[in-house]
Amino acid sequence: MTQSALSDLPHHQGLFNLSKTPAQLAVVASKSAPAAPAAPVPTPKTSAPTTNLAAKPTLTSVGGSSQVQPKPIAALRRAPEAAAPISRGRYLKTLEHLAKTEEARSIGQIVAQVRAREVEQAVQLAARARARYLACVVDLGANRAPISRNNIEELAALRKAHEELTEGIDALTSAIREGLIDIVGVGE
């Protein structure tokens, strides 16, 4: 408001004038305010519950003087009642659901499109790995010479490749069965 707009108000006596000191404002406020009652007005007590959880200071006498002592800190930290914990079985079901959801989301992001031909090529690769492993076992058996360290390392590498590819094909088949991977051109 402008100063002229404030002067048009009939009850305005300089309460909004910021140039006055606090003492001057108190004098102006006391002139415009009605007289205070001589005795304190008792406040009615209600039985409504209070929601204010702040600690109220109490007067205690310590060493002959009255001092305000706050309530213990534990009284200040009243937490709302916590929800009842869920059961272990319910938590495990929730965890399983979360694992399946995250697995489906991750597979969907990483394994974008799979063609039937790609799956068939992976199966053929696993079959060739098994055939090489078995051929190495037969060759070692046919050889009458003692088995060398190199023979063992080659056999171990072929076995590991065969086992890993077999596990991979099993996991791929399972994911296709569960609907986590869609094969292009293959319906439900």
CSV table of C-alpha atoms in Angstrom, one decimal:
chain,number,residue,atom,x,y,z
A,1,MET,CA,0.0,0.0,0.0
A,2,THR,CA,1.1,3.5,-0.6
A,3,GLN,CA,1.4,6.0,2.2
A,4,SER,CA,-1.6,8.0,0.9
A,5,ALA,CA,-3.7,4.8,0.9
A,6,LEU,CA,-2.7,4.2,4.5
A,7,SER,CA,-3.6,7.7,5.5
A,8,ASP,CA,-7.1,7.2,4.1
A,9,LEU,CA,-7.8,4.5,6.7
A,10,PRO,CA,-9.7,6.0,9.6
A,11,HIS,CA,-8.2,3.7,12.3
A,12,HIS,CA,-4.6,4.0,11.1
A,13,GLN,CA,-2.4,5.7,13.7
A,14,GLY,CA,1.0,4.8,12.4
A,15,LEU,CA,1.1,1.1,13.1
A,16,PHE,CA,2.5,0.4,9.7
A,17,ASN,CA,5.1,3.1,9.9
A,18,LEU,CA,8.4,1.2,9.9
A,19,SER,CA,10.4,4.3,10.9
A,20,LYS,CA,9.1,4.1,14.5
A,21,THR,CA,11.1,2.3,17.2
A,22,PRO,CA,9.7,-0.7,19.0
A,23,ALA,CA,9.0,1.5,22.1
A,24,GLN,CA,7.0,4.0,20.0
A,25,LEU,CA,5.1,1.1,18.4
A,26,ALA,CA,4.2,-0.3,21.8
A,27,VAL,CA,2.8,3.1,22.9
A,28,VAL,CA,0.7,3.4,19.7
A,29,ALA,CA,-0.5,-0.2,20.1
A,30,SER,CA,-1.5,0.5,23.7
A,31,LYS,CA,-3.5,3.5,22.7
A,32,SER,CA,-5.4,1.7,20.0
A,33,ALA,CA,-5.9,-1.6,22.0
A,34,PRO,CA,-8.6,-1.9,24.6
A,35,ALA,CA,-7.6,-1.9,28.3
A,36,ALA,CA,-6.3,-5.3,29.6
A,37,PRO,CA,-8.4,-7.0,32.3
A,38,ALA,CA,-7.0,-6.6,35.8
A,39,ALA,CA,-7.1,-10.3,36.6
A,40,PRO,CA,-6.1,-13.2,34.4
A,41,VAL,CA,-8.9,-14.9,32.6
A,42,PRO,CA,-9.1,-18.6,33.5
A,43,THR,CA,-8.9,-20.8,30.4
A,44,PRO,CA,-11.4,-23.6,30.3
A,45,LYS,CA,-10.0,-27.1,30.5
A,46,THR,CA,-11.1,-29.5,27.8
A,47,SER,CA,-10.7,-33.2,27.7
A,48,ALA,CA,-9.7,-33.2,24.1
A,49,PRO,CA,-6.4,-35.1,23.5
A,50,THR,CA,-3.4,-33.0,22.6
A,51,THR,CA,-1.3,-33.7,19.6
A,52,ASN,CA,1.6,-31.5,20.7
A,53,LEU,CA,4.4,-33.9,21.6
A,54,ALA,CA,6.9,-31.2,22.6
A,55,ALA,CA,8.3,-31.5,26.1
A,56,LYS,CA,6.9,-29.1,28.6
A,57,PRO,CA,9.4,-27.6,31.1
A,58,THR,CA,8.8,-28.2,34.8
A,59,LEU,CA,9.8,-26.0,37.7
A,60,THR,CA,12.0,-27.8,40.2
A,61,SER,CA,13.8,-26.5,43.2
A,62,VAL,CA,17.6,-27.1,42.9
A,63,GLY,CA,19.8,-25.7,45.6
A,64,GLY,CA,17.2,-23.2,46.9
A,65,SER,CA,16.4,-21.7,43.5
A,66,SER,CA,13.8,-22.5,41.0
A,67,GLN,CA,15.1,-23.6,37.6
A,68,VAL,CA,13.3,-24.8,34.6
A,69,GLN,CA,14.2,-28.4,33.8
A,70,PRO,CA,13.2,-30.0,30.5
A,71,LYS,CA,11.7,-33.4,30.4
A,72,PRO,CA,14.0,-36.3,29.5
A,73,ILE,CA,14.9,-36.6,25.8
A,74,ALA,CA,13.2,-40.0,25.6
A,75,ALA,CA,9.9,-38.3,26.1
A,76,LEU,CA,10.7,-36.0,23.1
A,77,ARG,CA,11.3,-38.9,20.8
A,78,ARG,CA,7.9,-40.5,20.7
A,79,ALA,CA,7.7,-42.3,17.4
A,80,PRO,CA,4.3,-43.1,15.9
A,81,GLU,CA,3.4,-46.7,16.4
A,82,ALA,CA,5.3,-48.8,13.8
A,83,ALA,CA,3.3,-51.1,11.6
A,84,ALA,CA,3.4,-54.7,12.6
A,85,PRO,CA,6.3,-56.5,10.9
A,86,ILE,CA,5.4,-58.8,8.1
A,87,SER,CA,5.8,-62.5,8.5
A,88,ARG,CA,8.9,-64.3,7.2
A,89,GLY,CA,6.8,-66.3,4.6
A,90,ARG,CA,5.2,-63.1,3.3
A,91,TYR,CA,8.6,-61.5,3.0
A,92,LEU,CA,10.0,-64.4,1.1
A,93,LYS,CA,7.1,-64.4,-1.3
A,94,THR,CA,7.7,-60.6,-1.8
A,95,LEU,CA,11.4,-61.3,-2.4
A,96,GLU,CA,10.7,-64.0,-4.9
A,97,HIS,CA,8.3,-61.7,-6.8
A,98,LEU,CA,10.9,-59.0,-6.8
A,99,ALA,CA,13.6,-61.4,-8.1
A,100,LYS,CA,11.3,-62.6,-10.9
A,101,THR,CA,10.3,-59.0,-11.8
A,102,GLU,CA,13.9,-57.8,-11.9
A,103,GLU,CA,15.1,-60.8,-13.8
A,104,ALA,CA,12.4,-60.3,-16.5
A,105,ARG,CA,13.2,-56.6,-16.7
A,106,SER,CA,16.9,-57.2,-17.0
A,107,ILE,CA,16.5,-60.0,-19.6
A,108,GLY,CA,14.1,-57.8,-21.6
A,109,GLN,CA,16.7,-55.0,-21.7
A,110,ILE,CA,19.7,-57.1,-22.5
A,111,VAL,CA,18.3,-59.8,-24.7
A,112,ALA,CA,16.3,-57.7,-27.2
A,113,GLN,CA,15.3,-59.9,-30.0
A,114,VAL,CA,16.1,-63.6,-30.4
A,115,ARG,CA,15.5,-65.5,-33.6
A,116,ALA,CA,14.8,-69.2,-33.8
A,117,ARG,CA,17.9,-69.6,-35.9
A,118,GLU,CA,20.1,-68.2,-33.1
A,119,VAL,CA,18.8,-70.6,-30.6
A,120,GLU,CA,19.3,-73.5,-33.0
A,121,GLN,CA,22.9,-72.4,-33.6
A,122,ALA,CA,23.5,-72.3,-29.8
A,123,VAL,CA,22.2,-75.9,-29.5
A,124,GLN,CA,24.4,-77.0,-32.4
A,125,LEU,CA,27.4,-75.4,-30.7
A,126,ALA,CA,26.7,-77.2,-27.5
A,127,ALA,CA,26.4,-80.5,-29.4
A,128,ARG,CA,29.8,-79.9,-31.1
A,129,ALA,CA,31.4,-79.1,-27.7
A,130,ARG,CA,30.1,-82.4,-26.3
A,131,ALA,CA,31.3,-84.3,-29.4
A,132,ARG,CA,34.8,-82.8,-29.1
A,133,TYR,CA,35.0,-83.7,-25.4
A,134,LEU,CA,33.9,-87.3,-26.0
A,135,ALA,CA,36.3,-87.6,-28.9
A,136,CYS,CA,39.2,-86.4,-26.7
A,137,VAL,CA,38.2,-89.0,-24.1
A,138,VAL,CA,38.2,-91.8,-26.7
A,139,ASP,CA,41.6,-90.6,-28.2
A,140,LEU,CA,43.2,-90.6,-24.7
A,141,GLY,CA,41.8,-94.1,-24.1
A,142,ALA,CA,43.1,-95.4,-27.5
A,143,ASN,CA,46.6,-93.9,-26.9
A,144,ARG,CA,48.7,-96.3,-25.0
A,145,ALA,CA,51.2,-93.7,-24.0
A,146,PRO,CA,50.9,-92.1,-20.5
A,147,ILE,CA,48.6,-89.1,-20.3
A,148,SER,CA,50.5,-85.8,-20.2
A,149,ARG,CA,49.7,-82.6,-18.4
A,150,ASN,CA,48.7,-81.1,-21.8
A,151,ASN,CA,46.3,-83.9,-22.4
A,152,ILE,CA,44.6,-83.3,-19.0
A,153,GLU,CA,44.4,-79.6,-19.6
A,154,GLU,CA,42.9,-80.0,-23.0
A,155,LEU,CA,40.3,-82.6,-21.7
A,156,ALA,CA,39.4,-80.2,-18.8
A,157,ALA,CA,38.9,-77.3,-21.2
A,158,LEU,CA,36.7,-79.4,-23.4
A,159,ARG,CA,34.7,-80.7,-20.5
A,160,LYS,CA,34.2,-77.2,-19.1
A,161,ALA,CA,33.1,-75.8,-22.5
A,162,HIS,CA,30.6,-78.7,-22.9
A,163,GLU,CA,29.2,-78.2,-19.3
A,164,GLU,CA,28.9,-74.5,-19.7
A,165,LEU,CA,27.2,-74.7,-23.0
A,166,THR,CA,24.8,-77.4,-21.7
A,167,GLU,CA,23.9,-75.2,-18.7
A,168,GLY,CA,23.4,-72.2,-21.0
A,169,ILE,CA,21.1,-74.1,-23.3
A,170,ASP,CA,19.1,-75.3,-20.2
A,171,ALA,CA,18.8,-71.8,-18.9
A,172,LEU,CA,17.8,-70.5,-22.4
A,173,THR,CA,15.1,-73.2,-22.7
A,174,SER,CA,13.8,-72.4,-19.2
A,175,ALA,CA,13.7,-68.6,-19.9
A,176,ILE,CA,11.8,-69.3,-23.2
A,177,ARG,CA,9.4,-71.6,-21.3
A,178,GLU,CA,8.8,-69.0,-18.6
A,179,GLY,CA,8.1,-66.3,-21.2
A,180,LEU,CA,11.1,-64.2,-20.3
A,181,ILE,CA,12.5,-64.4,-23.8
A,182,ASP,CA,10.3,-64.1,-26.9
A,183,ILE,CA,11.5,-65.9,-30.1
A,184,VAL,CA,10.8,-63.8,-33.2
A,185,GLY,CA,8.2,-65.7,-35.4
A,186,VAL,CA,7.2,-68.2,-32.6
A,187,GLY,CA,3.9,-67.7,-30.9
A,188,GLU,CA,2.6,-68.8,-27.6
